[in-house]
PDB file of N, CA and C in Angstrom:
ATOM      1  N   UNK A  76      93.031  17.272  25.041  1.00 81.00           N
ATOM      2  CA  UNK A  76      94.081  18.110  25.584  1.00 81.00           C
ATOM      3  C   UNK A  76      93.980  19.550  25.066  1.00 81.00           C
ATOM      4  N   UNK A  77      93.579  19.868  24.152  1.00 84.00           N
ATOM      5  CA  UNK A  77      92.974  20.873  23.366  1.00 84.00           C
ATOM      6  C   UNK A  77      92.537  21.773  23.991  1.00 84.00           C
ATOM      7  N   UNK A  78      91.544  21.152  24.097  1.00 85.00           N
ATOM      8  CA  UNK A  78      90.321  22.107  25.141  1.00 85.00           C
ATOM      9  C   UNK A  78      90.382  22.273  26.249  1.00 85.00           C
ATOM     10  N   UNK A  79      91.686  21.597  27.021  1.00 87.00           N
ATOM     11  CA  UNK A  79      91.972  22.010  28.372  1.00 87.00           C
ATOM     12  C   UNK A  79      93.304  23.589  28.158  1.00 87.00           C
ATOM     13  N   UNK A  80      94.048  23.222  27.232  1.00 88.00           N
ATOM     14  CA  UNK A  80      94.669  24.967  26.808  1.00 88.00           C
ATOM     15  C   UNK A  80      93.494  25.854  26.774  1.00 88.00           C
ATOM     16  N   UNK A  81      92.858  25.715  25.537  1.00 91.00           N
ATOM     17  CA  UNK A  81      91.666  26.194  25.507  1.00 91.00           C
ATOM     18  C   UNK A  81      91.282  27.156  26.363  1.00 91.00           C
ATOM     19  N   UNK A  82      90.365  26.165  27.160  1.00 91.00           N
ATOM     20  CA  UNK A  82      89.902  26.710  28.590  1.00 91.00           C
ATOM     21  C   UNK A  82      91.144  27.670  29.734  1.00 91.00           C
ATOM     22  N   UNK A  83      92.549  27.129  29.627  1.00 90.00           N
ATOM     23  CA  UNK A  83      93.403  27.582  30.736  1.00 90.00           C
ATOM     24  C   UNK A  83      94.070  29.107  30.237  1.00 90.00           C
ATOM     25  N   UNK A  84      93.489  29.060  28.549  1.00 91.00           N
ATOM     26  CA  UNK A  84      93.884  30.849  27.745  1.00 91.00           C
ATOM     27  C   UNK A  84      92.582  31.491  28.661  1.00 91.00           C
ATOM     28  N   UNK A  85      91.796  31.072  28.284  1.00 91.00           N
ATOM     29  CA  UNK A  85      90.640  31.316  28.391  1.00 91.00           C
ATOM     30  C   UNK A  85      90.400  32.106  30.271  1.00 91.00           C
ATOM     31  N   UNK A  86      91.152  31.467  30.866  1.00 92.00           N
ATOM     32  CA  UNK A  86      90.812  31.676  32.628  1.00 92.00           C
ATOM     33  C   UNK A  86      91.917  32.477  32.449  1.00 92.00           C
ATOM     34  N   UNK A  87      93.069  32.782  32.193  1.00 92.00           N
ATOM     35  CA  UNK A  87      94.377  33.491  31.950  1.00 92.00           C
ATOM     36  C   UNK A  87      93.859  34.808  31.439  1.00 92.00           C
ATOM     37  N   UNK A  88      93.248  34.827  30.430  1.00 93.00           N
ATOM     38  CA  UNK A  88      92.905  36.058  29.576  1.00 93.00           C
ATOM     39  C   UNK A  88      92.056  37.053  30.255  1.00 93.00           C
ATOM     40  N   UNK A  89      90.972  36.208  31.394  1.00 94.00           N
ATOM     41  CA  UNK A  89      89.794  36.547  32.090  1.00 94.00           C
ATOM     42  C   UNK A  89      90.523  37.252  33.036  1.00 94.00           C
ATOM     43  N   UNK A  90      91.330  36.308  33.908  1.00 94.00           N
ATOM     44  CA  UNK A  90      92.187  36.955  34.815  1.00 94.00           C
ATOM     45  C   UNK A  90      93.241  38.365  34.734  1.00 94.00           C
ATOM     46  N   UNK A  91      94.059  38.257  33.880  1.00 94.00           N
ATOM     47  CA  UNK A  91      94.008  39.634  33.203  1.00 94.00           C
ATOM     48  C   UNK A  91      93.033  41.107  33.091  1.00 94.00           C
ATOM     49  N   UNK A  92      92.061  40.642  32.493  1.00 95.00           N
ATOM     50  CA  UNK A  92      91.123  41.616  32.066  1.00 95.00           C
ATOM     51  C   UNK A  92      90.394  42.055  33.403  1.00 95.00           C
ATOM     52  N   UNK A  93      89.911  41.008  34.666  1.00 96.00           N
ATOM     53  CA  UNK A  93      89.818  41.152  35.932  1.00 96.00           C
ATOM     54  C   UNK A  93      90.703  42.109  36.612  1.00 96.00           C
ATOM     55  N   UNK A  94      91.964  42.111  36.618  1.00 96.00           N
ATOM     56  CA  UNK A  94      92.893  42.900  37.158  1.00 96.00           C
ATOM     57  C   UNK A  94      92.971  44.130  36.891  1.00 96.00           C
ATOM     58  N   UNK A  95      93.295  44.237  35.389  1.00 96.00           N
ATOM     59  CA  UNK A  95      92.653  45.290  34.632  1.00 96.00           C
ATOM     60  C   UNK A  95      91.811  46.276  35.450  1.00 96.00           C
ATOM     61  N   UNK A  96      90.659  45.844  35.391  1.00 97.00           N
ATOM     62  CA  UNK A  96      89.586  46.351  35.726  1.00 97.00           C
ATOM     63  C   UNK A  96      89.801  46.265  37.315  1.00 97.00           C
ATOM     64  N   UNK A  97      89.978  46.243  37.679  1.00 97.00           N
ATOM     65  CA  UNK A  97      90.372  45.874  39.815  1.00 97.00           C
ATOM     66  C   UNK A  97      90.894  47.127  39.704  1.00 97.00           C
ATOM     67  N   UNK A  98      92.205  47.046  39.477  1.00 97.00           N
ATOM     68  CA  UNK A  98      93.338  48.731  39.330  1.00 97.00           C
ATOM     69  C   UNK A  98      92.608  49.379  39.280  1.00 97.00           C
ATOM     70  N   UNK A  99      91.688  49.719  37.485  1.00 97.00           N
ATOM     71  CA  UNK A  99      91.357  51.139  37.117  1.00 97.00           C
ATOM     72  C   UNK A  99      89.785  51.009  38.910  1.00 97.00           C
ATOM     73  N   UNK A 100      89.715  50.849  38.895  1.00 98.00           N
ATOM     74  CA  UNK A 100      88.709  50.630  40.207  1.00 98.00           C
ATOM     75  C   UNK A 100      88.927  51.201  41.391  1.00 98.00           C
ATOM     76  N   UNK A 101      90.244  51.019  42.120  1.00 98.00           N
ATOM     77  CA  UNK A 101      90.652  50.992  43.032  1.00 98.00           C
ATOM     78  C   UNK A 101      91.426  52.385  42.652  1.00 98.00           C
ATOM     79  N   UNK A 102      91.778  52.823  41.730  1.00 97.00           N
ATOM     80  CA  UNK A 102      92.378  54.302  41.378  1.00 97.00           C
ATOM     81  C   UNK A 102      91.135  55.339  41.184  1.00 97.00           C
ATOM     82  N   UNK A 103      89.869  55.004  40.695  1.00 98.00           N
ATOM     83  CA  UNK A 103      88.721  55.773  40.662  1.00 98.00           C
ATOM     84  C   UNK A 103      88.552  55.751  41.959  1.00 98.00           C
ATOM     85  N   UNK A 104      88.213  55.345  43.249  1.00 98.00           N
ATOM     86  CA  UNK A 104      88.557  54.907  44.624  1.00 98.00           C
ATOM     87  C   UNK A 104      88.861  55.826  45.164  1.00 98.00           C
ATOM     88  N   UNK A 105      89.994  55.802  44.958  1.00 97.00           N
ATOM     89  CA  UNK A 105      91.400  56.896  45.293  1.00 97.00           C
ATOM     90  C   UNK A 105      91.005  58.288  45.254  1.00 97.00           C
ATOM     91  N   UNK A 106      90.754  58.396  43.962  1.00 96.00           N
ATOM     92  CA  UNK A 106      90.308  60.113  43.626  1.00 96.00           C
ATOM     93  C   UNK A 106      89.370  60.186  44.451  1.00 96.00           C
ATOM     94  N   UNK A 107      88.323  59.512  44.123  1.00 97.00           N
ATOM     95  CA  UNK A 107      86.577  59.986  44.753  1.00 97.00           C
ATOM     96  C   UNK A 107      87.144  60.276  46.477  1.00 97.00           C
ATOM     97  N   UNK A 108      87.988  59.387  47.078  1.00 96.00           N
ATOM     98  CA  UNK A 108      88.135  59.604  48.377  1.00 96.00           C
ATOM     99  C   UNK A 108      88.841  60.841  48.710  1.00 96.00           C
ATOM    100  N   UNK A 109      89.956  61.210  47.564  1.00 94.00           N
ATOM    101  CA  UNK A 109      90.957  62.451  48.111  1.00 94.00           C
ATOM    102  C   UNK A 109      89.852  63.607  47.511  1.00 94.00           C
ATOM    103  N   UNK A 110      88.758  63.210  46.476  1.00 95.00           N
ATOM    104  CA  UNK A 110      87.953  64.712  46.434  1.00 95.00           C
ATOM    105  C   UNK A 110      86.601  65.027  47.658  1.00 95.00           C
ATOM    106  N   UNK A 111      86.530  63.647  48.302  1.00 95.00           N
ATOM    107  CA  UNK A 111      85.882  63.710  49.607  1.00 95.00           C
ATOM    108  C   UNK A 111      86.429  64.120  50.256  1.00 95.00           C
ATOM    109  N   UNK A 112      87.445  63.894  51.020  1.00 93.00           N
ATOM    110  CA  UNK A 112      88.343  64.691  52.298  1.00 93.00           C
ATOM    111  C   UNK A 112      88.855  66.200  51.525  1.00 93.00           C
ATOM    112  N   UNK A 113      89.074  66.686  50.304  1.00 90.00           N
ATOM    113  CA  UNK A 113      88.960  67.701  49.953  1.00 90.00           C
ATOM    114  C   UNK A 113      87.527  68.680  50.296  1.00 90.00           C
ATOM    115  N   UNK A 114      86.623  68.147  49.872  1.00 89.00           N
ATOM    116  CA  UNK A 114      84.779  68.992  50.203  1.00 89.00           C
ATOM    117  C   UNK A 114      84.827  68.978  51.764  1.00 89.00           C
ATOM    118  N   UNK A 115      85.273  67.870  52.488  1.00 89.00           N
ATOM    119  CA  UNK A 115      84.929  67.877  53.999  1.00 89.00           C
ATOM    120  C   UNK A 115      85.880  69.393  54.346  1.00 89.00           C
ATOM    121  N   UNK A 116      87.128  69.131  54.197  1.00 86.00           N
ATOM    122  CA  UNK A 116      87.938  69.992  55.064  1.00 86.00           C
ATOM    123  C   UNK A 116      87.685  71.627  54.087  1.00 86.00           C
ATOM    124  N   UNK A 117      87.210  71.945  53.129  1.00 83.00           N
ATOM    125  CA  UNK A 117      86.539  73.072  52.917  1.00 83.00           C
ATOM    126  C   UNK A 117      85.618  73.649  53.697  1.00 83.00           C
ATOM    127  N   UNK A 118      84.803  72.267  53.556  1.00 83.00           N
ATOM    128  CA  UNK A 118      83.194  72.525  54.340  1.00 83.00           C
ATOM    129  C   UNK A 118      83.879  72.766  56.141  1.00 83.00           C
ATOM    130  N   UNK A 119      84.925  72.601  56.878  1.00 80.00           N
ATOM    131  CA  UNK A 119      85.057  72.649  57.559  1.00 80.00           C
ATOM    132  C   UNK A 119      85.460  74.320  57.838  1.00 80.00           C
ATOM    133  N   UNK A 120      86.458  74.526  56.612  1.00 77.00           N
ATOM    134  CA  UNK A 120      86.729  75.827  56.918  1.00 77.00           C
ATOM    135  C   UNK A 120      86.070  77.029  56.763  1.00 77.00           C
ATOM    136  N   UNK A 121      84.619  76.865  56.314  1.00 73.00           N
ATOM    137  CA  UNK A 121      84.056  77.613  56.096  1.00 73.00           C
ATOM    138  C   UNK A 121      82.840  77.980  57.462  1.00 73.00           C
ATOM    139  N   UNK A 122      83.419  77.490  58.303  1.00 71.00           N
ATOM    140  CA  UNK A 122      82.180  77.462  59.822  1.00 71.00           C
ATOM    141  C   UNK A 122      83.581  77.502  61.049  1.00 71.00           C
ATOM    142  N   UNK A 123      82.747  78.520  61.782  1.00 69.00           N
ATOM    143  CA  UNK A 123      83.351  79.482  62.637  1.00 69.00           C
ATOM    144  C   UNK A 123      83.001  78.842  64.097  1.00 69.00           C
ATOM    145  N   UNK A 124      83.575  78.371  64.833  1.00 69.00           N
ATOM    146  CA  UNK A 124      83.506  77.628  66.151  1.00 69.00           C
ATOM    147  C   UNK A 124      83.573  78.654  66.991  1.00 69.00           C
ATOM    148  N   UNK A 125      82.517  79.552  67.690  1.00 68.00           N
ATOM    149  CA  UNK A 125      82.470  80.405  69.143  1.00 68.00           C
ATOM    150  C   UNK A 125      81.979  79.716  70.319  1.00 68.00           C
ATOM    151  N   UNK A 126      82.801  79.541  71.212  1.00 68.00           N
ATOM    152  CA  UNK A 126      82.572  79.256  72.586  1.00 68.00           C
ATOM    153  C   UNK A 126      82.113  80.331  74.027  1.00 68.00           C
ATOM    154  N   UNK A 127      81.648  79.859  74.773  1.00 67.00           N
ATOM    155  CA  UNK A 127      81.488  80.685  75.722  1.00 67.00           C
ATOM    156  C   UNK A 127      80.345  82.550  75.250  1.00 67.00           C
ATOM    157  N   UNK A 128      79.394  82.041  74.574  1.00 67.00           N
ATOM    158  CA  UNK A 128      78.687  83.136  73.999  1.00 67.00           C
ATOM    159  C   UNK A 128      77.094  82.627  74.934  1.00 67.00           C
ATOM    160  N   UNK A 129      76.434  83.427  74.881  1.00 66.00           N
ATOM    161  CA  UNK A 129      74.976  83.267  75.249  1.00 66.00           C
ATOM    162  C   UNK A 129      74.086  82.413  74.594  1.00 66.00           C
ATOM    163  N   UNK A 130      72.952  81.764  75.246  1.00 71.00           N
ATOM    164  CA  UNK A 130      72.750  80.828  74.417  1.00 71.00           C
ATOM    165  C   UNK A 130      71.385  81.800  73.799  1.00 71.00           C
ATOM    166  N   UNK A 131      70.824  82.561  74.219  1.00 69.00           N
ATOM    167  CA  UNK A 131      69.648  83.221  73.708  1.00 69.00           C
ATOM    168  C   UNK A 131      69.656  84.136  72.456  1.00 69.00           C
ATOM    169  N   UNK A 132      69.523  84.143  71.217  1.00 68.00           N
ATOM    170  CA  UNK A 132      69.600  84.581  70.087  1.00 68.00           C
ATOM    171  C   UNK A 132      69.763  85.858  70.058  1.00 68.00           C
ATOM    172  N   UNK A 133      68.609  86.016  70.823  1.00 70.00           N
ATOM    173  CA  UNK A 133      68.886  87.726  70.928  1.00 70.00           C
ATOM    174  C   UNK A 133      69.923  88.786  71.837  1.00 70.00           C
ATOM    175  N   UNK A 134      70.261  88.088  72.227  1.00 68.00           N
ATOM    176  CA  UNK A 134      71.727  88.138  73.451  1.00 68.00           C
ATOM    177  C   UNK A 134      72.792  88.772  71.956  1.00 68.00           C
ATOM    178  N   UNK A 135      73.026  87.206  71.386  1.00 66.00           N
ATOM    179  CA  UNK A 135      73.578  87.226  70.444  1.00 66.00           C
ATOM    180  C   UNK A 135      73.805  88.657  69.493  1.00 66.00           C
ATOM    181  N   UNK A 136      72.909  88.326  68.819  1.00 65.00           N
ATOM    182  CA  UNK A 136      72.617  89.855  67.910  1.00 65.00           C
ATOM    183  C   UNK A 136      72.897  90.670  68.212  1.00 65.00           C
ATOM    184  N   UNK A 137      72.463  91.437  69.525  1.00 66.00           N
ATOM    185  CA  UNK A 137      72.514  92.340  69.651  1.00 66.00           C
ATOM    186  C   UNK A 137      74.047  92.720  70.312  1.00 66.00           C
ATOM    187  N   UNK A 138      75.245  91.887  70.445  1.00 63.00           N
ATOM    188  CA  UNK A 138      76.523  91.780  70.377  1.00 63.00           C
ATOM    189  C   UNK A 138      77.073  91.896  69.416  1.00 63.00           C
ATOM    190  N   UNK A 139      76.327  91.448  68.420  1.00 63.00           N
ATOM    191  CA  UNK A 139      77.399  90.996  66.706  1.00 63.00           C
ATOM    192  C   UNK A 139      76.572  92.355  65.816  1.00 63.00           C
ATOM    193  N   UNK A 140      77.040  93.229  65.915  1.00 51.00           N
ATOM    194  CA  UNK A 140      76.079  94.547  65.034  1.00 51.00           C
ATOM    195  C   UNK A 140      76.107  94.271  63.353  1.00 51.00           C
ATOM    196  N   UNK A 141      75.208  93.942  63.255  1.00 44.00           N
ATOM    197  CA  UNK A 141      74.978  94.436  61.555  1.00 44.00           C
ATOM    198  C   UNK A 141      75.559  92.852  60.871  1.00 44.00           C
ATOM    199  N   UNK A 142      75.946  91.983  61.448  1.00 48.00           N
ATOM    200  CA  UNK A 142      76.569  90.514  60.982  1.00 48.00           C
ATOM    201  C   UNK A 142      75.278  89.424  60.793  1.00 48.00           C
ATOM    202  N   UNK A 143      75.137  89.403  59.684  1.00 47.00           N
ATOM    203  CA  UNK A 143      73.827  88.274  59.156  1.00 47.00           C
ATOM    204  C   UNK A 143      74.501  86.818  59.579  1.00 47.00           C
ATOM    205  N   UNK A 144      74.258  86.468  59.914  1.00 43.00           N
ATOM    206  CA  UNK A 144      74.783  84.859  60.338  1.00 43.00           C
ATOM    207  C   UNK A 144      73.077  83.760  60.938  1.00 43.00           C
ATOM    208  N   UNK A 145      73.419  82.646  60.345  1.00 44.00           N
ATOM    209  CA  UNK A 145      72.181  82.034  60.820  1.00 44.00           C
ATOM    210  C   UNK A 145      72.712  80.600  61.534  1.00 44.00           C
ATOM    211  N   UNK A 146      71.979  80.103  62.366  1.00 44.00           N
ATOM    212  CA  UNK A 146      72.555  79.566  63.815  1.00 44.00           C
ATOM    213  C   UNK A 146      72.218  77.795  62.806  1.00 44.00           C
ATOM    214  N   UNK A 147      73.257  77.325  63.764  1.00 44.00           N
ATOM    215  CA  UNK A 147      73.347  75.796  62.813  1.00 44.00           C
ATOM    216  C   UNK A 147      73.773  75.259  64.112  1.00 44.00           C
ATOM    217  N   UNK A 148      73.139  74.575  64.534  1.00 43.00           N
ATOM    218  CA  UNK A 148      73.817  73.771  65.830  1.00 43.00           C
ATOM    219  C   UNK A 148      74.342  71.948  65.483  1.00 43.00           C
ATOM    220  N   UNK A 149      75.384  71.791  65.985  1.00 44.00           N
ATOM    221  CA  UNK A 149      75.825  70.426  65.279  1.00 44.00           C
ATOM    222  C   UNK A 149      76.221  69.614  66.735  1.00 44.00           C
ATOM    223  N   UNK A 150      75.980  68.605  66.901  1.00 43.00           N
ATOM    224  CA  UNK A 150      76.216  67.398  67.540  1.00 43.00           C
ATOM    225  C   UNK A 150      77.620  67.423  67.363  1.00 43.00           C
ATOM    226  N   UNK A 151      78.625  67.579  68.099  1.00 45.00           N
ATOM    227  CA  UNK A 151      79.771  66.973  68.564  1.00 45.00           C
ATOM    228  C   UNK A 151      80.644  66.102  69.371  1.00 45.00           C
ATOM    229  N   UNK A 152      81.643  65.333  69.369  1.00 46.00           N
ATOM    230  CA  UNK A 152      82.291  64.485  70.084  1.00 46.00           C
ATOM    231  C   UNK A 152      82.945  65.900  71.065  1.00 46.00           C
ATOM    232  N   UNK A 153      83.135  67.254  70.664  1.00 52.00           N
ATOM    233  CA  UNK A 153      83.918  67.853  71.603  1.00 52.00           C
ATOM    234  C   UNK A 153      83.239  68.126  72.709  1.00 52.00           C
ATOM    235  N   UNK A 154      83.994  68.657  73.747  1.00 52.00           N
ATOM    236  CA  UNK A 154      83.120  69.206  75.175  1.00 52.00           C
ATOM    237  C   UNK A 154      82.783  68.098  75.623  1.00 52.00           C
ATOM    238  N   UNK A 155      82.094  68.158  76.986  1.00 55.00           N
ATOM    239  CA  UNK A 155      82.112  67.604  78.005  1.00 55.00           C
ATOM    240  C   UNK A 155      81.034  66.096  77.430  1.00 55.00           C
ATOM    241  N   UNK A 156      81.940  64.912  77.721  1.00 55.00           N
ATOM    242  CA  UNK A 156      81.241  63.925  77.793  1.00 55.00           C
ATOM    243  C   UNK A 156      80.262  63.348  78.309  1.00 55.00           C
ATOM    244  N   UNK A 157      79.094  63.036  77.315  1.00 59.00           N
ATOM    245  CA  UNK A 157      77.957  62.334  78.668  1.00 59.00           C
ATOM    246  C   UNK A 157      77.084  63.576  78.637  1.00 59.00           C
ATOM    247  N   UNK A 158      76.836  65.098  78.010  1.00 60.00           N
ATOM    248  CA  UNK A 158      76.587  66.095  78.287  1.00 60.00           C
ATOM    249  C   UNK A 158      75.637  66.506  77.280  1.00 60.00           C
ATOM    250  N   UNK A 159      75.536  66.060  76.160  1.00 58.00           N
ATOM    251  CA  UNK A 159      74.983  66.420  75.603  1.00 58.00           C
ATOM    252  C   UNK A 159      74.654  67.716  74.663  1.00 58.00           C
ATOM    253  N   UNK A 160      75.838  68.028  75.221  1.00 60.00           N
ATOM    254  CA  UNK A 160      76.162  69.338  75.344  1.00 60.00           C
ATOM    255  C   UNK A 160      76.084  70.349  73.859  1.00 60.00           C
ATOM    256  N   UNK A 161      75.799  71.209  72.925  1.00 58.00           N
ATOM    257  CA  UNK A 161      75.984  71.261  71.226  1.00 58.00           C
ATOM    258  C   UNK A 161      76.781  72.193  71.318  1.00 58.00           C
ATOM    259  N   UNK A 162      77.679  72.584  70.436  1.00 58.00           N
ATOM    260  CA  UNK A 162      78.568  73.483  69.992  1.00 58.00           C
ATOM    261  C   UNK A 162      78.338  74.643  68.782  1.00 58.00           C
ATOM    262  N   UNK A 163      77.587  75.962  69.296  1.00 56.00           N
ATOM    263  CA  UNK A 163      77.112  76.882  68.093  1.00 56.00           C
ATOM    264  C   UNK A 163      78.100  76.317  66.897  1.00 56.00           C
ATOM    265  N   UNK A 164      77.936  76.915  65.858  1.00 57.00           N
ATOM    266  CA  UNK A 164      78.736  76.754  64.754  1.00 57.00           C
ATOM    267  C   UNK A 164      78.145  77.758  63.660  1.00 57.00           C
ATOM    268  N   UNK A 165      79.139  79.069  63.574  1.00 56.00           N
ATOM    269  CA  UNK A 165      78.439  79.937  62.824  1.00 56.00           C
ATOM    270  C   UNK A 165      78.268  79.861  61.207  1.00 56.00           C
ATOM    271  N   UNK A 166      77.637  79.491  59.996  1.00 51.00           N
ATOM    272  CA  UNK A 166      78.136  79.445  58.874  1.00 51.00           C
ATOM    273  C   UNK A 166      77.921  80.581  58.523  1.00 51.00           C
ATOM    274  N   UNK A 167      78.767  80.718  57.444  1.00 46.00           N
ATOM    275  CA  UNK A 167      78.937  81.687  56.443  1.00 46.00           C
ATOM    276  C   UNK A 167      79.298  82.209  55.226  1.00 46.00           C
TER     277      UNK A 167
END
């Protein structure tokens, strides 16, 4: 009978220390995710969405005087479906 306490501290104590460790887990979790959606929506605000511009570079330029900008084209869900369509995206 002993060794069945024993053993039932024993799964009790484990279980504990399991939980323990689950929480601090699931709170490291937490952060890493709110400092991810923090970097995304930076990284978002730092790129400039122009529509309706020329698609030829040099079109470009020679509109935007003296503005260093280098062309980043990104795959989007926006605009016309089925289209294939890319959306400049100026960084800077």
């Amino acid at each position: 009978m002993e060794g069945v306490e024993t053993r039932v501290a024993e799964v009790e104590e484990w279980s504990v220390t399991t939980k323990d460790a689950l929480l601090l887990a699931l709170k490291e979790q937490e952060r890493i995710m709110s400092k991810l959606t923090d970097l995304e929506t930076r990284s978002r605000r730092n790129n400039l969405r122009i529509f309706g511009i020329p698609k030829v570079p040099e079109e470009i330029l020679t509109n935007l005087h003296n503005v260093n900008t280098r062309f980043k084209y990104e795959e989007t869900s926006w605009g016309q479906p089925g289209t294939g369509k890319r959306t400049p995206v100026f960084s800077y």
